mmCIF file of C-alpha atoms and ligand atoms in Angstrom:
data_model
loop_
_atom_site.group_PDB
_atom_site.id
_atom_site.type_symbol
_atom_site.label_atom_id
_atom_site.label_comp_id
_atom_site.label_asym_id
_atom_site.label_seq_id
_atom_site.Cartn_x
_atom_site.Cartn_y
_atom_site.Cartn_z
ATOM 1 C CA MET A 505 -42.046 37.560 25.673
ATOM 2 C CA ALA A 506 -44.476 35.482 28.247
ATOM 3 C CA HIS A 507 -43.338 32.070 29.413
ATOM 4 C CA ALA A 508 -45.199 28.718 29.375
ATOM 5 C CA LEU A 509 -46.574 27.190 32.392
ATOM 6 C CA LEU A 510 -44.745 24.352 31.753
ATOM 7 C CA SER A 511 -41.371 26.190 30.486
ATOM 8 C CA ALA A 512 -38.117 24.547 28.856
ATOM 9 C CA SER A 513 -36.469 26.147 30.945
ATOM 10 C CA SER A 514 -38.451 24.920 34.263
ATOM 11 C CA SER A 515 -38.811 21.577 32.550
ATOM 12 C CA LYS A 516 -35.828 19.767 35.215
ATOM 13 C CA ARG A 517 -37.681 20.996 37.846
ATOM 14 C CA TRP A 518 -42.266 20.092 36.970
ATOM 15 C CA LEU A 519 -40.537 16.772 35.478
ATOM 16 C CA ASN A 520 -39.062 15.565 39.114
ATOM 17 C CA CYS A 521 -41.821 17.610 40.631
ATOM 18 C CA PRO A 522 -45.139 17.942 38.526
ATOM 19 C CA PRO A 523 -46.950 19.341 41.178
ATOM 20 C CA SER A 524 -44.120 22.942 41.411
ATOM 21 C CA ALA A 525 -45.403 24.572 37.983
ATOM 22 C CA ARG A 526 -49.641 25.172 39.839
ATOM 23 C CA ILE A 527 -47.582 26.083 43.029
ATOM 24 C CA GLU A 528 -45.427 28.562 41.862
ATOM 25 C CA THR A 529 -47.937 30.811 39.934
ATOM 26 C CA GLN A 530 -48.627 31.917 43.745
ATOM 27 C CA PHE A 531 -45.596 33.573 43.572
ATOM 28 C CA PRO A 532 -44.835 36.894 41.732
ATOM 29 C CA GLU A 533 -41.749 36.191 39.216
ATOM 30 C CA SER A 534 -38.864 38.078 40.126
ATOM 31 C CA SER A 535 -36.230 38.986 37.902
ATOM 32 C CA SER A 536 -32.526 39.980 38.604
ATOM 33 C CA PRO A 537 -29.281 42.068 37.321
ATOM 34 C CA TYR A 538 -28.045 38.219 36.618
ATOM 35 C CA ALA A 539 -30.708 37.418 35.075
ATOM 36 C CA ASP A 540 -31.101 41.096 33.153
ATOM 37 C CA GLU A 541 -27.664 40.752 32.031
ATOM 38 C CA GLY A 542 -28.362 37.251 30.473
ATOM 39 C CA THR A 543 -30.969 39.186 28.713
ATOM 40 C CA PHE A 544 -28.817 41.882 27.367
ATOM 41 C CA ALA A 545 -25.971 39.492 25.943
ATOM 42 C CA HIS A 546 -28.353 37.178 24.476
ATOM 43 C CA SER A 547 -30.003 40.559 22.495
ATOM 44 C CA LEU A 548 -26.146 41.357 21.607
ATOM 45 C CA GLY A 549 -25.621 37.927 20.592
ATOM 46 C CA GLU A 550 -29.202 37.963 18.424
ATOM 47 C CA LEU A 551 -28.274 41.255 16.639
ATOM 48 C CA LYS A 552 -24.630 39.486 15.246
ATOM 49 C CA LEU A 553 -25.762 36.454 14.263
ATOM 50 C CA ARG A 554 -28.305 38.263 11.993
ATOM 51 C CA LYS A 555 -26.298 40.462 10.351
ATOM 52 C CA TYR A 556 -24.170 37.718 9.570
ATOM 53 C CA THR A 557 -27.116 35.413 8.224
ATOM 54 C CA THR A 558 -29.403 38.116 6.707
ATOM 55 C CA VAL A 559 -29.464 40.687 4.557
ATOM 56 C CA MET A 560 -29.198 43.363 6.636
ATOM 57 C CA ARG A 561 -27.811 47.315 6.061
ATOM 58 C CA LYS A 562 -24.677 48.299 7.684
ATOM 59 C CA SER A 563 -26.515 51.722 8.620
ATOM 60 C CA GLU A 564 -28.987 49.720 10.975
ATOM 61 C CA TYR A 565 -26.918 47.202 12.455
ATOM 62 C CA ASP A 566 -24.313 50.176 13.207
ATOM 63 C CA ASN A 567 -27.677 52.023 15.042
ATOM 64 C CA GLU A 568 -28.519 49.189 16.376
ATOM 65 C CA LEU A 569 -25.038 48.161 17.813
ATOM 66 C CA HIS A 570 -24.855 51.209 18.719
ATOM 67 C CA ASN A 571 -27.753 51.519 20.773
ATOM 68 C CA LEU A 572 -26.682 48.389 22.714
ATOM 69 C CA MET A 573 -23.820 49.923 23.526
ATOM 70 C CA LYS A 574 -25.339 52.580 25.677
ATOM 71 C CA ASN A 575 -27.220 49.668 28.137
ATOM 72 C CA GLN A 576 -25.955 49.776 31.571
ATOM 73 C CA TYR A 577 -24.711 45.816 30.642
ATOM 74 C CA TYR A 578 -22.363 46.401 27.988
ATOM 75 C CA SER A 579 -18.861 46.597 28.537
ATOM 76 C CA LYS A 580 -16.107 45.237 26.325
ATOM 77 C CA GLU A 581 -15.887 42.246 27.998
ATOM 78 C CA LEU A 582 -19.224 41.659 27.461
ATOM 79 C CA GLU A 583 -19.005 41.809 23.762
ATOM 80 C CA ASP A 584 -15.538 40.113 23.355
ATOM 81 C CA HIS A 585 -17.211 36.779 25.108
ATOM 82 C CA ILE A 586 -20.616 37.264 23.088
ATOM 83 C CA ASP A 587 -17.825 37.617 19.520
ATOM 84 C CA ASN A 588 -16.434 34.359 21.583
ATOM 85 C CA TYR A 589 -20.129 32.630 21.059
ATOM 86 C CA VAL A 590 -20.890 34.040 17.752
ATOM 87 C CA ASP A 591 -17.617 32.871 16.493
ATOM 88 C CA PHE A 592 -18.514 29.623 17.378
ATOM 89 C CA VAL A 593 -22.401 29.688 16.229
ATOM 90 C CA LYS A 594 -20.561 30.616 12.485
ATOM 91 C CA GLU A 595 -18.205 27.304 12.543
ATOM 92 C CA LYS A 596 -21.452 25.555 13.213
ATOM 93 C CA ILE A 597 -23.304 27.153 10.131
ATOM 94 C CA HIS A 598 -20.471 26.435 8.070
ATOM 95 C CA GLU A 599 -20.521 22.890 9.219
ATOM 96 C CA ALA A 600 -23.696 22.548 8.483
ATOM 97 C CA ASP A 601 -23.436 24.187 4.605
ATOM 98 C CA SER A 602 -21.146 21.692 3.828
ATOM 99 C CA ARG A 603 -22.861 18.475 5.127
ATOM 100 C CA ASN A 604 -24.954 17.904 2.295
ATOM 101 C CA PRO A 605 -24.068 19.125 -1.334
ATOM 102 C CA GLY A 606 -25.418 21.804 -2.919
ATOM 103 C CA GLU A 607 -27.989 22.122 0.529
ATOM 104 C CA LYS A 608 -27.606 25.727 2.248
ATOM 105 C CA ALA A 609 -28.608 25.467 5.931
ATOM 106 C CA ASN A 610 -31.670 26.976 7.662
ATOM 107 C CA VAL A 611 -30.503 29.173 9.902
ATOM 108 C CA LEU A 612 -33.096 30.349 12.819
ATOM 109 C CA LEU A 613 -32.795 32.968 15.408
ATOM 110 C CA GLU A 614 -34.930 33.734 19.023
ATOM 111 C CA GLN A 615 -37.530 30.848 17.194
ATOM 112 C CA LYS A 616 -40.404 30.385 19.241
ATOM 113 C CA LEU A 617 -40.292 26.888 19.530
ATOM 114 C CA ASP A 618 -43.900 24.986 20.007
ATOM 115 C CA TYR A 619 -43.481 21.079 21.673
ATOM 116 C CA SER A 620 -47.480 21.414 22.950
ATOM 117 C CA LEU A 621 -48.077 18.435 20.859
ATOM 118 C CA TRP A 622 -46.379 16.591 24.023
ATOM 119 C CA VAL A 623 -46.758 19.557 26.881
ATOM 120 C CA PRO A 624 -50.048 21.268 27.500
ATOM 121 C CA GLU A 625 -49.729 24.927 26.472
ATOM 122 C CA GLY A 626 -46.079 24.154 25.482
ATOM 123 C CA PHE A 627 -43.264 26.459 24.244
ATOM 124 C CA GLY A 628 -40.202 28.530 24.122
ATOM 125 C CA THR A 629 -37.409 30.528 22.378
ATOM 126 C CA GLY A 630 -34.386 28.765 20.993
ATOM 127 C CA ASP A 631 -31.921 31.007 20.666
ATOM 128 C CA VAL A 632 -29.933 29.199 17.229
ATOM 129 C CA VAL A 633 -31.827 26.662 15.380
ATOM 130 C CA ILE A 634 -29.804 25.397 12.176
ATOM 131 C CA ILE A 635 -31.932 22.792 9.827
ATOM 132 C CA THR A 636 -30.390 20.590 7.486
ATOM 133 C CA SER A 637 -31.434 17.219 5.667
ATOM 134 C CA GLY A 638 -31.123 14.781 8.185
ATOM 135 C CA TYR A 639 -29.658 16.899 10.768
ATOM 136 C CA LEU A 640 -30.516 19.729 13.755
ATOM 137 C CA ASP A 641 -28.450 21.517 15.537
ATOM 138 C CA ILE A 642 -29.743 23.769 18.785
ATOM 139 C CA ILE A 643 -27.251 25.938 20.566
ATOM 140 C CA ASP A 644 -28.063 27.582 23.266
ATOM 141 C CA LEU A 645 -26.318 30.766 25.178
ATOM 142 C CA LYS A 646 -25.888 30.641 28.877
ATOM 143 C CA TYR A 647 -24.185 33.966 29.876
ATOM 144 C CA GLY A 648 -24.161 32.916 34.183
ATOM 145 C CA LYS A 649 -20.465 31.956 35.265
ATOM 146 C CA GLY A 650 -21.821 30.092 38.183
ATOM 147 C CA VAL A 651 -21.246 26.310 37.170
ATOM 148 C CA PRO A 652 -20.690 24.904 33.593
ATOM 149 C CA VAL A 653 -23.900 23.686 32.330
ATOM 150 C CA SER A 654 -23.741 20.070 30.799
ATOM 151 C CA ALA A 655 -26.151 19.274 27.920
ATOM 152 C CA GLU A 656 -26.009 15.713 28.466
ATOM 153 C CA GLY A 657 -30.026 14.617 29.567
ATOM 154 C CA ASN A 658 -30.498 18.234 29.752
ATOM 155 C CA THR A 659 -34.671 18.453 29.566
ATOM 156 C CA GLN A 660 -34.382 22.445 28.464
ATOM 157 C CA LEU A 661 -32.430 21.388 25.201
ATOM 158 C CA GLN A 662 -34.796 18.238 24.688
ATOM 159 C CA LEU A 663 -37.453 20.068 24.858
ATOM 160 C CA TYR A 664 -36.483 22.654 22.496
ATOM 161 C CA ALA A 665 -35.670 19.753 20.044
ATOM 162 C CA LEU A 666 -38.857 18.226 20.810
ATOM 163 C CA GLY A 667 -40.219 21.549 19.209
ATOM 164 C CA ALA A 668 -38.167 22.618 16.642
ATOM 165 C CA TYR A 669 -38.754 19.255 15.060
ATOM 166 C CA ASN A 670 -42.845 19.771 15.673
ATOM 167 C CA ASN A 671 -42.297 22.572 13.986
ATOM 168 C CA PHE A 672 -39.870 21.514 10.813
ATOM 169 C CA SER A 673 -40.423 18.128 10.006
ATOM 170 C CA MET A 674 -43.087 18.550 7.429
ATOM 171 C CA LEU A 675 -39.962 19.922 5.786
ATOM 172 C CA TYR A 676 -36.860 17.990 6.683
ATOM 173 C CA ASP A 677 -36.544 14.512 7.153
ATOM 174 C CA ILE A 678 -34.435 15.061 10.439
ATOM 175 C CA HIS A 679 -32.974 11.650 11.712
ATOM 176 C CA THR A 680 -30.854 13.086 14.120
ATOM 177 C CA VAL A 681 -30.616 16.295 16.614
ATOM 178 C CA ARG A 682 -27.692 17.552 18.316
ATOM 179 C CA MET A 683 -27.754 20.235 21.535
ATOM 180 C CA THR A 684 -25.175 22.357 22.648
ATOM 181 C CA ILE A 685 -25.184 24.607 25.617
ATOM 182 C CA HIS A 686 -22.502 27.953 24.996
ATOM 183 C CA GLN A 687 -20.911 29.130 28.217
ATOM 184 C CA PRO A 688 -18.593 31.892 26.642
ATOM 185 C CA ARG A 689 -17.798 33.209 30.124
ATOM 186 C CA LEU A 690 -16.689 29.226 31.577
ATOM 187 C CA ASP A 691 -15.298 28.406 28.673
ATOM 188 C CA SER A 692 -17.517 25.641 28.314
ATOM 189 C CA ILE A 693 -19.068 23.431 25.282
ATOM 190 C CA SER A 694 -20.878 21.055 26.282
ATOM 191 C CA SER A 695 -23.100 18.626 23.256
ATOM 192 C CA GLN A 696 -25.402 15.763 23.190
ATOM 193 C CA GLU A 697 -26.781 13.776 19.872
ATOM 194 C CA MET A 698 -29.589 12.218 20.063
ATOM 195 C CA PRO A 699 -30.860 9.710 17.334
ATOM 196 C CA ILE A 700 -34.156 11.772 16.834
ATOM 197 C CA PHE A 701 -36.656 8.026 17.955
ATOM 198 C CA GLU A 702 -34.640 8.572 21.069
ATOM 199 C CA LEU A 703 -35.827 11.771 21.650
ATOM 200 C CA LEU A 704 -39.320 11.263 20.781
ATOM 201 C CA ALA A 705 -39.647 8.003 23.056
ATOM 202 C CA TRP A 706 -38.419 10.001 25.615
ATOM 203 C CA ALA A 707 -41.283 13.111 25.167
ATOM 204 C CA ASP A 708 -43.869 9.743 24.854
ATOM 205 C CA SER A 709 -42.893 7.932 27.536
ATOM 206 C CA GLU A 710 -41.393 10.277 30.092
ATOM 207 C CA VAL A 711 -42.850 13.943 29.354
ATOM 208 C CA ARG A 712 -46.386 13.789 28.032
ATOM 209 C CA PRO A 713 -47.402 11.667 31.870
ATOM 210 C CA LYS A 714 -45.454 14.045 33.884
ATOM 211 C CA ALA A 715 -46.803 17.033 31.883
ATOM 212 C CA GLU A 716 -50.428 16.258 32.235
ATOM 213 C CA LEU A 717 -49.971 15.832 35.724
ATOM 214 C CA ALA A 718 -47.946 18.841 36.042
ATOM 215 C CA PHE A 719 -50.882 20.650 33.712
ATOM 216 C CA LYS A 720 -53.179 19.607 36.561
ATOM 217 C CA GLY A 721 -51.050 20.723 39.517
ATOM 218 C CA GLU A 722 -51.033 17.042 40.448
ATOM 219 C CA GLY A 723 -48.284 14.245 41.035
ATOM 220 C CA GLU A 724 -45.352 13.956 44.152
ATOM 221 C CA LEU A 725 -44.161 16.832 45.458
ATOM 222 C CA CYS A 726 -40.410 15.642 45.086
ATOM 223 C CA CYS A 727 -37.495 17.773 46.459
ATOM 224 C CA GLY A 728 -34.207 17.165 44.536
ATOM 225 C CA ASP A 729 -31.293 20.312 43.163
ATOM 226 C CA TRP A 730 -34.057 21.376 41.283
ATOM 227 C CA CYS A 731 -35.572 23.381 44.198
ATOM 228 C CA ARG A 732 -33.170 26.152 43.995
ATOM 229 C CA PHE A 733 -34.871 28.262 41.794
ATOM 230 C CA CYS A 734 -38.559 27.323 42.431
ATOM 231 C CA ARG A 735 -40.445 30.805 43.699
ATOM 232 C CA ALA A 736 -41.855 28.085 46.670
ATOM 233 C CA LYS A 737 -38.704 27.012 47.952
ATOM 234 C CA ALA A 738 -38.821 29.153 51.342
ATOM 235 C CA THR A 739 -41.918 28.014 52.832
ATOM 236 C CA CYS A 740 -42.542 24.325 50.657
ATOM 237 C CA ARG A 741 -43.851 22.235 52.818
ATOM 238 C CA ALA A 742 -41.907 19.160 51.441
ATOM 239 C CA ARG A 743 -38.631 20.789 51.054
ATOM 240 C CA ALA A 744 -39.255 21.849 55.010
ATOM 241 C CA GLU A 745 -40.264 18.249 55.948
ATOM 242 C CA ASP A 746 -36.953 17.116 53.836
ATOM 243 C CA SER A 747 -34.379 19.118 54.691
ATOM 244 C CA LEU A 748 -35.536 18.474 58.656
ATOM 245 C CA GLU A 749 -35.578 14.885 58.026
ATOM 246 C CA LEU A 750 -31.960 14.579 59.444
ATOM 247 C CA THR A 751 -32.595 15.599 62.783
ATOM 248 C CA ARG A 752 -35.164 12.493 62.856
ATOM 249 C CA LEU A 753 -32.813 10.063 61.893
ATOM 250 C CA ASP A 754 -32.063 7.253 64.625
ATOM 251 C CA PHE A 755 -28.877 7.288 66.228
ATOM 252 C CA LYS A 756 -27.749 4.276 67.852
ATOM 253 C CA LYS A 757 -24.956 3.810 70.300
ATOM 254 C CA PRO A 758 -21.978 4.966 71.185
ATOM 255 C CA PRO A 759 -22.494 8.132 71.881
ATOM 256 C CA LEU A 760 -19.888 9.604 69.275
ATOM 257 C CA LEU A 761 -20.986 9.340 65.288
ATOM 258 C CA THR A 762 -19.408 7.420 63.476
ATOM 259 C CA GLN A 763 -18.175 7.808 60.235
ATOM 260 C CA GLU A 764 -21.088 6.568 57.974
ATOM 261 C CA GLU A 765 -23.109 9.332 59.727
ATOM 262 C CA ILE A 766 -20.975 11.970 59.901
ATOM 263 C CA ALA A 767 -20.965 10.823 55.566
ATOM 264 C CA GLU A 768 -24.903 11.596 55.862
ATOM 265 C CA ILE A 769 -24.581 14.034 57.371
ATOM 266 C CA LEU A 770 -22.045 16.252 54.662
ATOM 267 C CA GLU A 771 -25.075 15.088 52.248
ATOM 268 C CA LYS A 772 -27.524 16.759 53.933
ATOM 269 C CA ALA A 773 -25.782 19.800 55.763
ATOM 270 C CA GLU A 774 -25.610 21.408 51.745
ATOM 271 C CA GLN A 775 -29.217 21.188 51.360
ATOM 272 C CA ILE A 776 -30.406 21.789 54.413
ATOM 273 C CA GLN A 777 -28.258 25.616 54.406
ATOM 274 C CA ALA A 778 -29.929 26.082 51.144
ATOM 275 C CA TRP A 779 -33.015 25.761 52.217
ATOM 276 C CA ALA A 780 -32.431 27.591 56.177
ATOM 277 C CA SER A 781 -30.821 31.023 53.948
ATOM 278 C CA ASP A 782 -34.234 30.762 51.741
ATOM 279 C CA VAL A 783 -36.371 30.990 54.941
ATOM 280 C CA GLN A 784 -34.606 33.525 56.191
ATOM 281 C CA ALA A 785 -34.086 35.600 53.208
ATOM 282 C CA TYR A 786 -37.924 35.239 52.771
ATOM 283 C CA ALA A 787 -38.829 36.424 56.280
ATOM 284 C CA LEU A 788 -36.390 38.961 56.686
ATOM 285 C CA ASP A 789 -38.095 40.047 52.892
ATOM 286 C CA GLN A 790 -41.661 39.656 54.008
ATOM 287 C CA ALA A 791 -41.193 41.222 57.805
ATOM 288 C CA GLU A 792 -38.942 44.512 55.733
ATOM 289 C CA ASN A 793 -41.159 45.076 52.954
ATOM 290 C CA HIS A 794 -45.166 43.494 54.063
ATOM 291 C CA GLY A 795 -45.061 44.089 57.385
ATOM 292 C CA VAL A 796 -45.125 40.359 58.284
ATOM 293 C CA LYS A 797 -44.418 40.012 62.585
ATOM 294 C CA TRP A 798 -43.071 36.512 62.857
ATOM 295 C CA PRO A 799 -44.425 35.870 66.386
ATOM 296 C CA GLY A 800 -41.023 36.368 68.989
ATOM 297 C CA TRP A 801 -39.267 37.499 66.344
ATOM 298 C CA LYS A 802 -38.543 41.563 65.274
ATOM 299 C CA LEU A 803 -36.529 43.490 62.877
ATOM 300 C CA VAL A 804 -33.908 45.631 63.930
ATOM 301 C CA GLU A 805 -31.118 47.830 62.360
ATOM 302 C CA GLY A 806 -28.086 45.344 61.613
ATOM 303 C CA ARG A 807 -24.459 46.033 62.747
ATOM 304 C CA SER A 808 -22.450 48.168 60.520
ATOM 305 C CA ASN A 809 -19.180 49.906 60.179
ATOM 306 C CA ARG A 810 -18.055 53.339 60.365
ATOM 307 C CA LYS A 811 -17.310 55.410 56.650
ATOM 308 C CA TYR A 812 -16.117 59.002 55.489
ATOM 309 C CA LYS A 813 -18.509 61.154 54.556
ATOM 310 C CA ASP A 814 -17.210 62.091 52.275
ATOM 311 C CA ASP A 815 -14.005 61.288 50.262
ATOM 312 C CA SER A 816 -12.798 64.358 49.127
ATOM 313 C CA ILE A 817 -13.166 66.449 52.239
ATOM 314 C CA VAL A 818 -11.343 64.022 54.494
ATOM 315 C CA ALA A 819 -8.154 63.872 51.917
ATOM 316 C CA ASP A 820 -8.087 67.662 51.789
ATOM 317 C CA GLU A 821 -8.592 67.966 55.886
ATOM 318 C CA LEU A 822 -5.529 65.443 56.409
ATOM 319 C CA LEU A 823 -3.237 66.958 54.124
ATOM 320 C CA ILE A 824 -4.296 70.625 55.172
ATOM 321 C CA ALA A 825 -3.023 69.078 58.973
ATOM 322 C CA GLY A 826 0.465 67.991 57.462
ATOM 323 C CA TYR A 827 -0.145 64.422 55.958
ATOM 324 C CA SER A 828 1.328 63.641 53.112
ATOM 325 C CA GLU A 829 -0.756 61.760 50.274
ATOM 326 C CA GLU A 830 1.521 58.959 50.801
ATOM 327 C CA GLN A 831 0.221 58.271 54.341
ATOM 328 C CA ILE A 832 -3.163 58.827 53.286
ATOM 329 C CA TYR A 833 -3.253 57.425 50.516
ATOM 330 C CA ASN A 834 -2.891 53.676 49.510
ATOM 331 C CA LYS A 835 -2.853 53.149 45.589
ATOM 332 C CA LYS A 836 -3.530 49.606 44.812
ATOM 333 C CA LEU A 837 -3.317 47.578 41.330
ATOM 334 C CA LEU A 838 -6.867 46.666 39.723
ATOM 335 C CA GLY A 839 -8.490 42.984 40.868
ATOM 336 C CA ILE A 840 -8.330 40.428 38.006
ATOM 337 C CA THR A 841 -11.948 41.154 37.165
ATOM 338 C CA ASP A 842 -11.914 44.646 36.921
ATOM 339 C CA MET A 843 -8.442 44.536 34.755
ATOM 340 C CA GLU A 844 -10.052 42.042 32.338
ATOM 341 C CA LYS A 845 -13.492 43.964 32.397
ATOM 342 C CA LEU A 846 -11.340 47.499 31.127
ATOM 343 C CA LEU A 847 -8.653 45.384 28.635
ATOM 344 C CA GLY A 848 -11.518 43.150 27.749
ATOM 345 C CA LYS A 849 -10.355 39.108 27.152
ATOM 346 C CA LYS A 850 -8.190 38.931 24.344
ATOM 347 C CA ASN A 851 -6.068 42.345 25.118
ATOM 348 C CA PHE A 852 -5.825 41.086 28.272
ATOM 349 C CA GLU A 853 -4.958 37.605 27.798
ATOM 350 C CA ALA A 854 -2.207 39.442 24.916
ATOM 351 C CA VAL A 855 -0.905 42.091 27.205
ATOM 352 C CA ILE A 856 -1.086 40.286 31.095
ATOM 353 C CA GLY A 857 -2.036 36.847 30.683
ATOM 354 C CA ALA A 858 2.099 34.850 31.050
ATOM 355 C CA TYR A 859 1.460 36.906 34.397
ATOM 356 C CA ILE A 860 -1.566 35.446 36.034
ATOM 357 C CA ILE A 861 -1.349 32.498 38.198
ATOM 358 C CA LYS A 862 -3.626 30.287 39.564
ATOM 359 C CA PRO A 863 -2.323 28.546 43.058
ATOM 360 C CA PRO A 864 -4.396 25.460 44.543
ATOM 361 C CA GLY A 865 -7.409 26.266 45.967
ATOM 362 C CA LYS A 866 -8.387 25.070 49.657
ATOM 363 C CA PRO A 867 -9.080 21.139 49.747
ATOM 364 C CA VAL A 868 -13.379 20.792 50.412
ATOM 365 C CA LEU A 869 -15.162 17.826 50.884
ATOM 366 C CA VAL A 870 -17.087 16.647 48.323
ATOM 367 C CA VAL A 871 -19.175 14.125 47.102
ATOM 368 C CA GLU A 872 -18.196 11.099 44.910
ATOM 369 C CA SER A 873 -19.780 12.075 41.950
ATOM 370 C CA ASP A 874 -17.939 15.374 41.040
ATOM 371 C CA LYS A 875 -15.900 15.921 38.422
ATOM 372 C CA ARG A 876 -12.956 17.003 40.373
ATOM 373 C CA PRO A 877 -9.648 14.392 40.696
ATOM 374 C CA GLU A 878 -9.605 13.127 44.270
ATOM 375 C CA LEU A 879 -6.628 15.221 46.259
ATOM 376 C CA ASN A 880 -4.130 12.030 47.781
ATOM 377 C CA SER A 881 -4.697 13.278 51.356
ATOM 378 C CA SER A 882 -3.361 9.832 52.621
ATOM 379 C CA ALA A 883 0.196 10.448 50.928
ATOM 380 C CA LYS A 884 -0.052 13.921 52.654
ATOM 381 C CA ALA A 885 -1.239 12.046 56.085
ATOM 382 C CA ALA A 886 2.052 9.710 56.109
ATOM 383 C CA GLN A 887 4.242 12.412 54.946
ATOM 384 C CA GLU A 888 3.121 14.433 58.442
ATOM 385 C CA PHE A 889 3.367 10.995 60.331
ATOM 386 C CA GLY A 890 7.027 10.913 58.940
ATOM 387 C CA VAL A 891 6.415 7.540 58.199
ATOM 388 C CA PHE A 892 8.480 7.237 55.241
ATOM 389 C CA ALA A 893 12.138 7.403 57.502
ATOM 390 C CA GLY A 894 13.753 4.775 56.860
ATOM 391 C CA THR A 895 12.217 2.886 54.095
ATOM 392 C CA LYS A 896 14.202 2.026 50.773
ATOM 393 C CA ASN A 897 11.848 1.820 48.102
ATOM 394 C CA MET A 898 8.222 3.058 46.623
ATOM 395 C CA LYS A 899 6.979 -1.058 47.637
ATOM 396 C CA GLU A 900 7.725 0.216 51.371
ATOM 397 C CA GLN A 901 6.580 3.942 51.536
ATOM 398 C CA HIS A 902 2.968 2.701 49.993
ATOM 399 C CA ASP A 903 2.820 -0.675 52.420
ATOM 400 C CA LYS A 904 3.667 1.919 55.267
ATOM 401 C CA VAL A 905 0.669 4.619 54.233
ATOM 402 C CA LYS A 906 -1.845 1.167 53.775
ATOM 403 C CA LYS A 907 -0.543 0.880 57.739
ATOM 404 C CA VAL A 908 -1.104 4.777 58.830
ATOM 405 C CA ILE A 909 -4.806 4.874 57.132
ATOM 406 C CA GLY A 910 -5.929 1.255 58.109
ATOM 407 C CA ALA A 911 -6.348 0.383 54.904
HETATM 408 S S1 LIG B 1360 -39.185 23.718 46.595
HETATM 409 FE FE1 LIG B 1360 -38.856 21.632 45.683
HETATM 410 S S2 LIG B 1360 -40.882 19.868 46.353
HETATM 411 FE FE2 LIG B 1360 -40.979 22.239 47.136
HETATM 412 S S3 LIG B 1360 -42.940 22.316 45.045
HETATM 413 FE FE3 LIG B 1360 -40.362 23.887 44.387
HETATM 414 S S4 LIG B 1360 -39.495 21.977 43.314
HETATM 415 FE FE4 LIG B 1360 -40.944 20.894 44.352
#
């Protein structure tokens, strides 16, 4: 399906950096195996929900399912995840059906949602929209397993909700909208409920003015985490200047960096690394595939490791030479991800779930707003210094820890 210039999925970007929408049109759209797998997962989910919500002949369903199962992205594991999502949507349909006595919920799948009342030419596609008098439910499937996506303040879902309200407010008196993101691979479900007047106020005060700027290609360029999926991210001057700003920091004496300065560098380091990788990937692609010669740089063959030309011939030769199978083969259990793929999620849990452990991860520094609980490094430091020796109680230990860390 064609995408709107001001699509809901890129809305965080154009709401924060309005000129990005027009700038991006200078770059070709690209896909990835992850995106293609996500599209396939949506098709499977839609089919299963269509069977549940409409009158569909069994032979028709079996035929469509059979075709999907031949797709390169089909696996038992993927189907288990989609079943999990489908079960969740069924629950929400039941909930909606029992909301108003005598009223059956209106369920729409892969519905085109038109929010052009606030955003020029704006439309998107909602995976699931459930409508009853008073209540609108928007459910979005995200098949990725990178990071859990929160529904709180999620502009993509809020635009879908605006579109659904625009499409159906003539037929239903809607006062509340609930927006939900379901990420079955992360066992993550995030919801936000909002009174419709709040959504409409946001649309008028925030969306409409920014969308008008974005549609005209006007407004201020502004960098942030929304740059990550911008097609201009490698060559955008604003992002380059923002990333390089650190080098212009006016560090004063003393010669060693202070704690505040190191904290400032940590804050920027992630952004600089991401930006530098984007520029490197872009420059390599241009040199390798488009004949671009960057001044002072050349394309060479990278380092590589030795490998067998043909494993079976090598094995035969070794056995003929008198080496045993035990010597030349290394028998290893499949890794957890591959094993889960082989068994399917439910079977995996049933057969070996009790034998899976998750060892503590290596400590990492993250910003204070990160949701993970803080590790108690001061207690560890105290143990390393042996300061608990000779202490009688917790209070004495606590005082000593504070002394060690200078608190
Ligand atoms: S890279 Fe960032 S700052 Fe540059 S156009 Fe894209 S979103 Fe805007």
